[in-house]
mmCIF file of C-alpha atoms in Angstrom:
data_model
loop_
_atom_site.group_PDB
_atom_site.id
_atom_site.type_symbol
_atom_site.label_atom_id
_atom_site.label_comp_id
_atom_site.label_asym_id
_atom_site.label_seq_id
_atom_site.Cartn_x
_atom_site.Cartn_y
_atom_site.Cartn_z
ATOM 1 C CA MET M 199 8.384 -8.779 4.937
ATOM 2 C CA THR M 200 5.333 -6.833 3.983
ATOM 3 C CA ALA M 201 6.120 -3.168 3.026
ATOM 4 C CA ARG M 202 7.925 -2.497 6.296
ATOM 5 C CA SER M 203 7.005 0.178 8.647
ATOM 6 C CA THR M 204 4.393 3.028 8.288
ATOM 7 C CA ARG M 205 3.774 4.709 5.050
ATOM 8 C CA ARG M 206 2.735 8.203 4.372
ATOM 9 C CA THR M 207 1.377 8.983 0.684
ATOM 10 C CA THR M 208 -1.121 10.954 -0.934
ATOM 11 C CA ALA M 209 -4.590 9.253 -2.611
ATOM 12 C CA ALA M 210 -3.001 10.033 -6.193
ATOM 13 C CA HIS M 211 0.136 7.633 -4.643
ATOM 14 C CA SER M 212 -2.387 4.753 -3.731
ATOM 15 C CA ARG M 213 -4.380 5.423 -7.133
ATOM 16 C CA LEU M 214 -1.093 4.764 -9.289
ATOM 17 C CA ALA M 215 -0.438 1.763 -7.019
ATOM 18 C CA ALA M 216 -3.498 0.096 -7.625
ATOM 19 C CA VAL M 217 -2.794 0.513 -11.566
ATOM 20 C CA GLY M 218 0.749 -1.113 -11.048
ATOM 21 C CA ALA M 219 -1.088 -4.065 -8.905
ATOM 22 C CA ILE M 220 -2.823 -4.987 -12.142
ATOM 23 C CA ALA M 221 -0.153 -4.798 -14.461
ATOM 24 C CA VAL M 222 2.186 -6.600 -12.019
ATOM 25 C CA ALA M 223 -0.692 -9.390 -11.208
ATOM 26 C CA GLY M 224 -0.404 -10.196 -14.967
ATOM 27 C CA ALA M 225 2.981 -10.191 -15.022
ATOM 28 C CA LEU M 226 2.978 -12.786 -12.024
ATOM 29 C CA LEU M 227 1.215 -14.922 -13.526
ATOM 30 C CA LEU M 228 3.353 -15.264 -16.654
ATOM 31 C CA THR M 229 6.467 -15.602 -14.721
ATOM 32 C CA GLY M 230 7.098 -19.409 -13.519
ATOM 33 C CA CYS M 231 8.650 -20.297 -10.571
ATOM 34 C CA GLY M 232 10.859 -23.239 -12.230
ATOM 35 C CA ASP M 233 14.731 -22.203 -12.525
ATOM 36 C CA GLN M 234 14.077 -18.460 -10.533
ATOM 37 C CA THR M 235 14.831 -20.466 -7.571
ATOM 38 C CA GLU M 236 18.568 -21.733 -9.050
ATOM 39 C CA ASN M 237 20.270 -18.271 -8.549
ATOM 40 C CA GLY M 238 21.818 -17.142 -5.677
ATOM 41 C CA ASP M 239 22.631 -18.644 -2.124
ATOM 42 C CA SER M 240 22.452 -18.240 1.710
ATOM 43 C CA GLY M 241 26.565 -17.131 1.493
ATOM 44 C CA GLY M 242 25.871 -14.023 -0.655
ATOM 45 C CA SER M 243 25.823 -13.337 -4.423
ATOM 46 C CA ASP M 244 28.684 -14.528 -6.577
ATOM 47 C CA THR M 245 30.953 -11.837 -7.992
ATOM 48 C CA GLN M 246 33.334 -11.035 -10.004
ATOM 49 C CA SER M 247 37.075 -9.929 -8.758
ATOM 50 C CA ALA M 248 37.560 -6.357 -7.523
ATOM 51 C CA GLY M 249 40.138 -5.872 -10.282
ATOM 52 C CA GLY M 250 37.330 -6.238 -13.038
ATOM 53 C CA ALA M 251 34.889 -4.352 -10.730
ATOM 54 C CA PRO M 252 34.304 -0.458 -11.943
ATOM 55 C CA LEU M 253 33.381 1.054 -8.678
ATOM 56 C CA ALA M 254 35.310 -1.075 -6.189
ATOM 57 C CA ASP M 255 37.189 2.409 -5.109
ATOM 58 C CA LYS M 256 34.152 3.500 -3.798
ATOM 59 C CA LEU M 257 33.532 1.412 -1.218
ATOM 60 C CA PRO M 258 35.379 1.753 2.214
ATOM 61 C CA GLN M 259 38.678 0.623 2.698
ATOM 62 C CA SER M 260 37.540 -1.565 5.299
ATOM 63 C CA ILE M 261 34.913 -3.430 2.887
ATOM 64 C CA ARG M 262 37.125 -3.758 0.407
ATOM 65 C CA ASP M 263 39.897 -5.529 2.630
ATOM 66 C CA LYS M 264 37.161 -8.003 3.660
ATOM 67 C CA GLY M 265 35.531 -8.743 0.460
ATOM 68 C CA THR M 266 32.220 -9.013 1.622
ATOM 69 C CA ILE M 267 29.204 -7.059 2.497
ATOM 70 C CA LYS M 268 27.280 -8.525 5.594
ATOM 71 C CA VAL M 269 23.227 -8.237 4.841
ATOM 72 C CA GLY M 270 20.897 -8.578 7.478
ATOM 73 C CA SER M 271 17.586 -10.014 6.069
ATOM 74 C CA ASP M 272 14.310 -11.728 7.160
ATOM 75 C CA ILE M 273 14.421 -14.637 4.436
ATOM 76 C CA ALA M 274 11.253 -15.437 4.350
ATOM 77 C CA TYR M 275 9.275 -13.373 1.967
ATOM 78 C CA ALA M 276 8.803 -14.252 -1.482
ATOM 79 C CA PRO M 277 9.524 -13.491 -4.076
ATOM 80 C CA VAL M 278 11.978 -10.471 -2.357
ATOM 81 C CA GLU M 279 14.116 -12.970 -0.725
ATOM 82 C CA PHE M 280 13.278 -16.784 0.762
ATOM 83 C CA GLN M 281 15.009 -20.199 0.326
ATOM 84 C CA GLY M 282 15.070 -22.053 -2.986
ATOM 85 C CA ARG M 283 14.685 -25.781 -3.667
ATOM 86 C CA THR M 284 18.574 -26.197 -3.382
ATOM 87 C CA PRO M 285 19.404 -26.368 0.672
ATOM 88 C CA ALA M 286 21.191 -23.363 1.780
ATOM 89 C CA LYS M 287 20.296 -21.032 -1.115
ATOM 90 C CA THR M 288 18.801 -17.638 -0.665
ATOM 91 C CA VAL M 289 16.656 -16.550 -3.725
ATOM 92 C CA GLY M 290 14.733 -13.944 -4.952
ATOM 93 C CA ILE M 291 14.611 -9.744 -6.133
ATOM 94 C CA ASP M 292 17.126 -8.618 -3.543
ATOM 95 C CA PRO M 293 19.893 -11.494 -3.737
ATOM 96 C CA ASP M 294 19.568 -11.047 -7.312
ATOM 97 C CA LEU M 295 20.141 -7.076 -7.224
ATOM 98 C CA ALA M 296 22.805 -7.801 -4.805
ATOM 99 C CA ASP M 297 24.454 -10.075 -7.247
ATOM 100 C CA ALA M 298 24.198 -7.161 -9.716
ATOM 101 C CA LEU M 299 25.712 -4.527 -7.166
ATOM 102 C CA GLY M 300 28.112 -7.093 -6.175
ATOM 103 C CA LYS M 301 29.829 -6.867 -9.769
ATOM 104 C CA GLN M 302 30.057 -3.328 -10.052
ATOM 105 C CA LEU M 303 31.470 -3.116 -6.329
ATOM 106 C CA GLY M 304 33.993 -6.205 -6.273
ATOM 107 C CA VAL M 305 32.793 -8.050 -3.141
ATOM 108 C CA LYS M 306 30.005 -10.608 -2.113
ATOM 109 C CA PHE M 307 27.094 -9.695 -0.493
ATOM 110 C CA GLU M 308 26.176 -12.597 2.168
ATOM 111 C CA PHE M 309 22.643 -12.547 3.398
ATOM 112 C CA GLU M 310 22.164 -13.460 7.343
ATOM 113 C CA ASN M 311 18.683 -14.436 8.244
ATOM 114 C CA GLY M 312 17.227 -12.806 10.918
ATOM 115 C CA THR M 313 13.492 -11.639 12.433
ATOM 116 C CA PHE M 314 12.395 -8.438 10.441
ATOM 117 C CA ASP M 315 11.762 -6.265 13.434
ATOM 118 C CA THR M 316 15.547 -6.828 14.838
ATOM 119 C CA LEU M 317 17.109 -5.640 11.503
ATOM 120 C CA ILE M 318 17.770 -2.209 12.509
ATOM 121 C CA THR M 319 19.122 -3.203 16.041
ATOM 122 C CA GLY M 320 21.578 -5.601 14.170
ATOM 123 C CA LEU M 321 22.597 -2.523 11.767
ATOM 124 C CA ARG M 322 23.318 -0.594 14.835
ATOM 125 C CA SER M 323 25.418 -3.079 16.440
ATOM 126 C CA LYS M 324 27.076 -3.461 13.244
ATOM 127 C CA ARG M 325 26.226 -7.109 13.199
ATOM 128 C CA TYR M 326 25.464 -6.178 9.581
ATOM 129 C CA ASP M 327 26.979 -4.076 7.203
ATOM 130 C CA ILE M 328 23.755 -3.282 5.690
ATOM 131 C CA ALA M 329 19.829 -4.250 6.006
ATOM 132 C CA MET M 330 18.084 -5.281 2.517
ATOM 133 C CA SER M 331 15.058 -6.815 3.298
ATOM 134 C CA ALA M 332 11.712 -4.967 1.575
ATOM 135 C CA MET M 333 12.252 -2.433 4.183
ATOM 136 C CA THR M 334 10.376 0.463 3.581
ATOM 137 C CA ASP M 335 12.040 3.871 3.828
ATOM 138 C CA THR M 336 10.189 6.126 6.478
ATOM 139 C CA LYS M 337 11.363 9.468 7.770
ATOM 140 C CA ASP M 338 10.724 7.619 11.354
ATOM 141 C CA ARG M 339 13.054 5.283 10.248
ATOM 142 C CA GLN M 340 15.895 8.094 8.998
ATOM 143 C CA GLU M 341 15.257 9.427 11.876
ATOM 144 C CA GLY M 342 15.311 6.523 14.444
ATOM 145 C CA ILE M 343 11.658 6.941 15.819
ATOM 146 C CA ASP M 344 9.239 4.512 16.925
ATOM 147 C CA GLY M 345 6.698 4.758 15.034
ATOM 148 C CA ASP M 346 4.193 3.547 17.813
ATOM 149 C CA THR M 347 5.328 5.871 20.595
ATOM 150 C CA GLY M 348 6.796 8.800 18.502
ATOM 151 C CA LYS M 349 10.068 8.646 20.780
ATOM 152 C CA LYS M 350 13.561 8.597 19.415
ATOM 153 C CA VAL M 351 14.914 5.158 20.123
ATOM 154 C CA GLY M 352 18.486 5.100 18.110
ATOM 155 C CA PRO M 353 20.214 7.391 15.502
ATOM 156 C CA GLY M 354 18.138 6.256 12.495
ATOM 157 C CA GLY M 355 20.085 5.286 8.990
ATOM 158 C CA ASP M 356 19.835 6.157 5.931
ATOM 159 C CA PHE M 357 18.495 4.452 2.942
ATOM 160 C CA VAL M 358 19.512 4.076 -0.784
ATOM 161 C CA ASP M 359 15.722 3.336 -2.187
ATOM 162 C CA TYR M 360 15.825 0.880 -4.978
ATOM 163 C CA PHE M 361 12.185 -0.432 -5.847
ATOM 164 C CA THR M 362 8.175 1.067 -5.225
ATOM 165 C CA ALA M 363 5.264 -1.190 -3.697
ATOM 166 C CA GLY M 364 2.112 -0.984 -1.933
ATOM 167 C CA VAL M 365 0.500 -3.280 0.794
ATOM 168 C CA SER M 366 -2.572 -5.924 -0.517
ATOM 169 C CA ILE M 367 -5.359 -7.412 1.542
ATOM 170 C CA TYR M 368 -5.790 -11.507 0.691
ATOM 171 C CA THR M 369 -8.351 -13.398 1.867
ATOM 172 C CA LYS M 370 -8.994 -17.587 1.189
ATOM 173 C CA LYS M 371 -9.744 -18.056 -2.296
ATOM 174 C CA GLY M 372 -13.717 -18.069 -3.091
ATOM 175 C CA ASP M 373 -14.056 -16.488 0.875
ATOM 176 C CA ASP M 374 -13.488 -12.666 0.821
ATOM 177 C CA GLN M 375 -16.515 -12.194 3.358
ATOM 178 C CA GLY M 376 -17.000 -8.674 1.633
ATOM 179 C CA ILE M 377 -13.631 -7.244 2.254
ATOM 180 C CA LYS M 378 -12.594 -5.235 -0.238
ATOM 181 C CA THR M 379 -10.658 -2.065 1.477
ATOM 182 C CA TRP M 380 -8.967 -2.021 5.011
ATOM 183 C CA SER M 381 -12.796 -0.525 6.440
ATOM 184 C CA ASP M 382 -14.155 -3.688 5.800
ATOM 185 C CA LEU M 383 -11.725 -5.249 8.144
ATOM 186 C CA CYS M 384 -13.599 -4.142 10.920
ATOM 187 C CA GLY M 385 -14.823 -7.083 13.118
ATOM 188 C CA LYS M 386 -12.880 -9.395 11.334
ATOM 189 C CA LYS M 387 -9.373 -11.491 12.208
ATOM 190 C CA LEU M 388 -6.448 -10.395 10.396
ATOM 191 C CA VAL M 389 -3.209 -11.879 10.023
ATOM 192 C CA VAL M 390 0.013 -9.744 9.477
ATOM 193 C CA GLN M 391 4.253 -9.989 9.664
ATOM 194 C CA ARG M 392 5.029 -8.024 13.079
ATOM 195 C CA GLY M 393 6.990 -4.677 12.560
ATOM 196 C CA THR M 394 5.289 -4.388 9.006
ATOM 197 C CA VAL M 395 3.235 -1.401 7.381
ATOM 198 C CA SER M 396 0.467 -4.321 7.579
ATOM 199 C CA GLU M 397 0.375 -4.061 11.315
ATOM 200 C CA ASP M 398 0.837 -0.428 11.309
ATOM 201 C CA LEU M 399 -2.071 -0.286 9.042
ATOM 202 C CA ALA M 400 -4.432 -2.343 10.729
ATOM 203 C CA LYS M 401 -3.930 -0.302 14.014
ATOM 204 C CA ALA M 402 -4.456 3.004 12.561
ATOM 205 C CA GLU M 403 -7.453 1.238 11.045
ATOM 206 C CA ASN M 404 -8.564 -0.268 14.012
ATOM 207 C CA GLU M 405 -9.139 3.369 15.986
ATOM 208 C CA LYS M 406 -11.534 4.311 13.082
ATOM 209 C CA CYS M 407 -13.841 1.048 14.164
ATOM 210 C CA PRO M 408 -16.615 1.338 16.139
ATOM 211 C CA ALA M 409 -16.952 -0.428 19.276
ATOM 212 C CA GLY M 410 -17.644 -4.147 19.106
ATOM 213 C CA LYS M 411 -16.273 -4.560 15.778
ATOM 214 C CA LYS M 412 -12.510 -4.047 16.418
ATOM 215 C CA ILE M 413 -10.066 -5.899 14.336
ATOM 216 C CA SER M 414 -8.410 -8.946 15.968
ATOM 217 C CA MET M 415 -4.889 -8.785 15.074
ATOM 218 C CA GLN M 416 -2.548 -11.772 14.744
ATOM 219 C CA PRO M 417 1.010 -10.652 14.554
ATOM 220 C CA PHE M 418 3.445 -13.185 13.468
ATOM 221 C CA ASP M 419 7.448 -13.403 12.749
ATOM 222 C CA ASN M 420 7.501 -14.089 9.226
ATOM 223 C CA ASP M 421 5.029 -13.783 6.385
ATOM 224 C CA GLN M 422 4.714 -17.798 6.123
ATOM 225 C CA GLN M 423 3.305 -18.462 9.527
ATOM 226 C CA ALA M 424 0.809 -16.002 8.783
ATOM 227 C CA GLN M 425 -0.113 -17.286 5.399
ATOM 228 C CA THR M 426 -0.283 -20.523 7.288
ATOM 229 C CA ARG M 427 -2.574 -19.525 9.802
ATOM 230 C CA LEU M 428 -4.820 -17.917 7.569
ATOM 231 C CA ARG M 429 -4.905 -21.012 5.004
ATOM 232 C CA ALA M 430 -6.118 -23.192 8.337
ATOM 233 C CA GLY M 431 -9.232 -20.952 8.762
ATOM 234 C CA GLY M 432 -7.609 -19.669 11.608
ATOM 235 C CA ALA M 433 -8.434 -15.870 10.295
ATOM 236 C CA ASP M 434 -10.311 -14.093 7.676
ATOM 237 C CA ALA M 435 -7.596 -12.307 5.721
ATOM 238 C CA GLY M 436 -4.239 -11.428 5.651
ATOM 239 C CA SER M 437 -2.197 -8.488 4.405
ATOM 240 C CA SER M 438 1.727 -7.933 3.197
ATOM 241 C CA ASP M 439 2.906 -5.699 0.526
ATOM 242 C CA PHE M 440 1.669 -6.613 -3.162
ATOM 243 C CA PRO M 441 4.406 -8.320 -4.777
ATOM 244 C CA VAL M 442 4.828 -10.737 -1.504
ATOM 245 C CA ALA M 443 0.693 -10.884 -1.298
ATOM 246 C CA ALA M 444 0.328 -11.706 -5.034
ATOM 247 C CA TYR M 445 3.219 -14.391 -5.086
ATOM 248 C CA ALA M 446 1.284 -16.325 -2.500
ATOM 249 C CA VAL M 447 -1.924 -15.766 -4.439
ATOM 250 C CA LYS M 448 -0.026 -17.556 -7.384
ATOM 251 C CA THR M 449 1.957 -20.115 -6.001
ATOM 252 C CA SER M 450 0.287 -21.386 -2.905
ATOM 253 C CA GLY M 451 -1.559 -24.431 -2.934
ATOM 254 C CA GLY M 452 -0.953 -24.117 -6.895
ATOM 255 C CA GLY M 453 -2.772 -20.875 -6.743
ATOM 256 C CA LYS M 454 -5.999 -22.434 -5.014
ATOM 257 C CA ASP M 455 -5.119 -21.162 -1.798
ATOM 258 C CA PHE M 456 -5.867 -17.465 -1.694
ATOM 259 C CA GLU M 457 -7.066 -14.477 -3.903
ATOM 260 C CA LEU M 458 -6.263 -10.564 -3.971
ATOM 261 C CA VAL M 459 -9.350 -8.357 -2.568
ATOM 262 C CA GLY M 460 -9.384 -4.650 -3.364
ATOM 263 C CA GLU M 461 -6.627 -2.222 -4.353
ATOM 264 C CA GLN M 462 -3.105 -2.211 -3.412
ATOM 265 C CA VAL M 463 -2.684 1.421 -1.610
ATOM 266 C CA GLU M 464 0.247 3.300 0.113
ATOM 267 C CA ALA M 465 2.807 2.822 -2.391
ATOM 268 C CA ALA M 466 6.014 3.999 -0.903
ATOM 269 C CA PRO M 467 9.996 2.776 -1.398
ATOM 270 C CA TYR M 468 12.084 -0.010 -0.553
ATOM 271 C CA GLY M 469 15.482 1.077 0.615
ATOM 272 C CA ILE M 470 18.595 -0.607 1.606
ATOM 273 C CA ALA M 471 19.569 0.677 5.057
ATOM 274 C CA VAL M 472 22.997 1.940 5.920
ATOM 275 C CA ALA M 473 24.079 3.311 9.439
ATOM 276 C CA LYS M 474 24.087 7.171 9.373
ATOM 277 C CA ASP M 475 27.977 7.044 9.893
ATOM 278 C CA ASN M 476 28.819 5.084 7.188
ATOM 279 C CA THR M 477 28.136 7.794 4.486
ATOM 280 C CA GLN M 478 30.429 6.338 2.070
ATOM 281 C CA LEU M 479 28.893 2.769 1.759
ATOM 282 C CA ARG M 480 25.884 4.349 1.059
ATOM 283 C CA ASP M 481 27.332 6.662 -1.616
ATOM 284 C CA ALA M 482 29.021 3.379 -2.922
ATOM 285 C CA LEU M 483 25.513 1.535 -3.014
ATOM 286 C CA LYS M 484 23.435 4.559 -4.696
ATOM 287 C CA ALA M 485 26.632 4.453 -7.527
ATOM 288 C CA ALA M 486 26.150 0.629 -8.226
ATOM 289 C CA LEU M 487 22.315 0.670 -8.209
ATOM 290 C CA ASP M 488 22.623 3.468 -10.572
ATOM 291 C CA ALA M 489 24.983 1.315 -12.960
ATOM 292 C CA VAL M 490 23.029 -1.077 -12.602
ATOM 293 C CA ILE M 491 19.851 -0.019 -13.743
ATOM 294 C CA ALA M 492 21.750 2.170 -16.533
ATOM 295 C CA ASN M 493 23.758 -0.950 -18.017
ATOM 296 C CA GLY M 494 19.884 -3.057 -18.424
ATOM 297 C CA GLU M 495 20.904 -5.413 -15.044
ATOM 298 C CA TYR M 496 18.059 -3.958 -12.965
ATOM 299 C CA LYS M 497 15.471 -4.438 -15.782
ATOM 300 C CA LYS M 498 16.528 -7.939 -16.240
ATOM 301 C CA ILE M 499 15.888 -8.797 -12.703
ATOM 302 C CA MET M 500 12.638 -6.658 -12.355
ATOM 303 C CA ASP M 501 11.454 -8.264 -15.141
ATOM 304 C CA LYS M 502 12.106 -12.086 -13.855
ATOM 305 C CA TRP M 503 10.333 -11.319 -11.417
ATOM 306 C CA GLY M 504 7.283 -9.845 -12.742
ATOM 307 C CA VAL M 505 7.435 -6.781 -10.847
ATOM 308 C CA SER M 506 8.545 -4.389 -13.274
ATOM 309 C CA GLU M 507 6.022 -2.191 -12.523
ATOM 310 C CA GLY M 508 7.628 -1.076 -8.662
ATOM 311 C CA ALA M 509 10.827 -0.451 -11.069
ATOM 312 C CA ILE M 510 12.672 2.681 -10.225
ATOM 313 C CA THR M 511 14.570 4.861 -13.205
ATOM 314 C CA GLU M 512 17.268 6.184 -10.396
ATOM 315 C CA ALA M 513 18.791 5.309 -7.440
ATOM 316 C CA THR M 514 17.329 7.863 -4.884
ATOM 317 C CA VAL M 515 18.886 8.456 -0.734
ATOM 318 C CA ASN M 516 16.084 8.935 1.916
ATOM 319 C CA GLY M 517 13.278 9.302 -0.629
ATOM 320 C CA GLY M 518 10.465 8.231 1.955
ATOM 321 C CA LYS M 519 8.104 10.047 3.378
#
């Protein structure tokens, strides 16, 4: 789920992201794939009873009564969330973090798979209580603005920010075709996941490309489909959030399929999306996130998945720009 939706950052942020990219890449290379996929399940995260949960009373009564928080998520975005080796198990950074939050709140987080670009709609229609899917917190999303048209399309949402990630470009291994920056994509074929910041960045770059050398974009419903297209030789490059691109480089074909090119750009926060009118749930999630940061569970999860460079030190609401 590439760093989802348009990001606006400064050059300084991009430079910091590039430094983080080097460190995270090293961490990912040291992180095994073995038992990481054995935690979590598609029904949600295992939690202790509400009686032992210190922050249970912060939740809305309706959530406490049903004992669950329904999570909309595009479960095809390793290592953030994806299907584990055991059938019906959802694993990754988000499910592990949801498990830790659930222990604080005394509820079970139930992940429901959906196409990424429909998650906000599902949140608006109350199909989900929250959306947690490597979703970038942006002003447009907070205000319900369509990034392409600039028009208001909904009430927007609030975001509890829990991670920071940038965007990377990757190519087939040993065949980078001279691609190092986004401008090098002019005249190339690029695969992306639909509705993501990678698609937005490619559209913006395309406007700068000279006539006759436009980027040929191929958007897919999920990142795995995009990777399959690139692997088969149907494109020159792919783009997704750095943690996802780095994980694909490390694991696809035993590390023989892809390579990262250039620097990570557009560092921005991932946020847990909550409906604007559900401020009590938003504040409960923020309190729970601060608690798992303070007790060390958050750091353990970031270290486990090799993404500690994207870790935060304090939960923030609507920190996206």
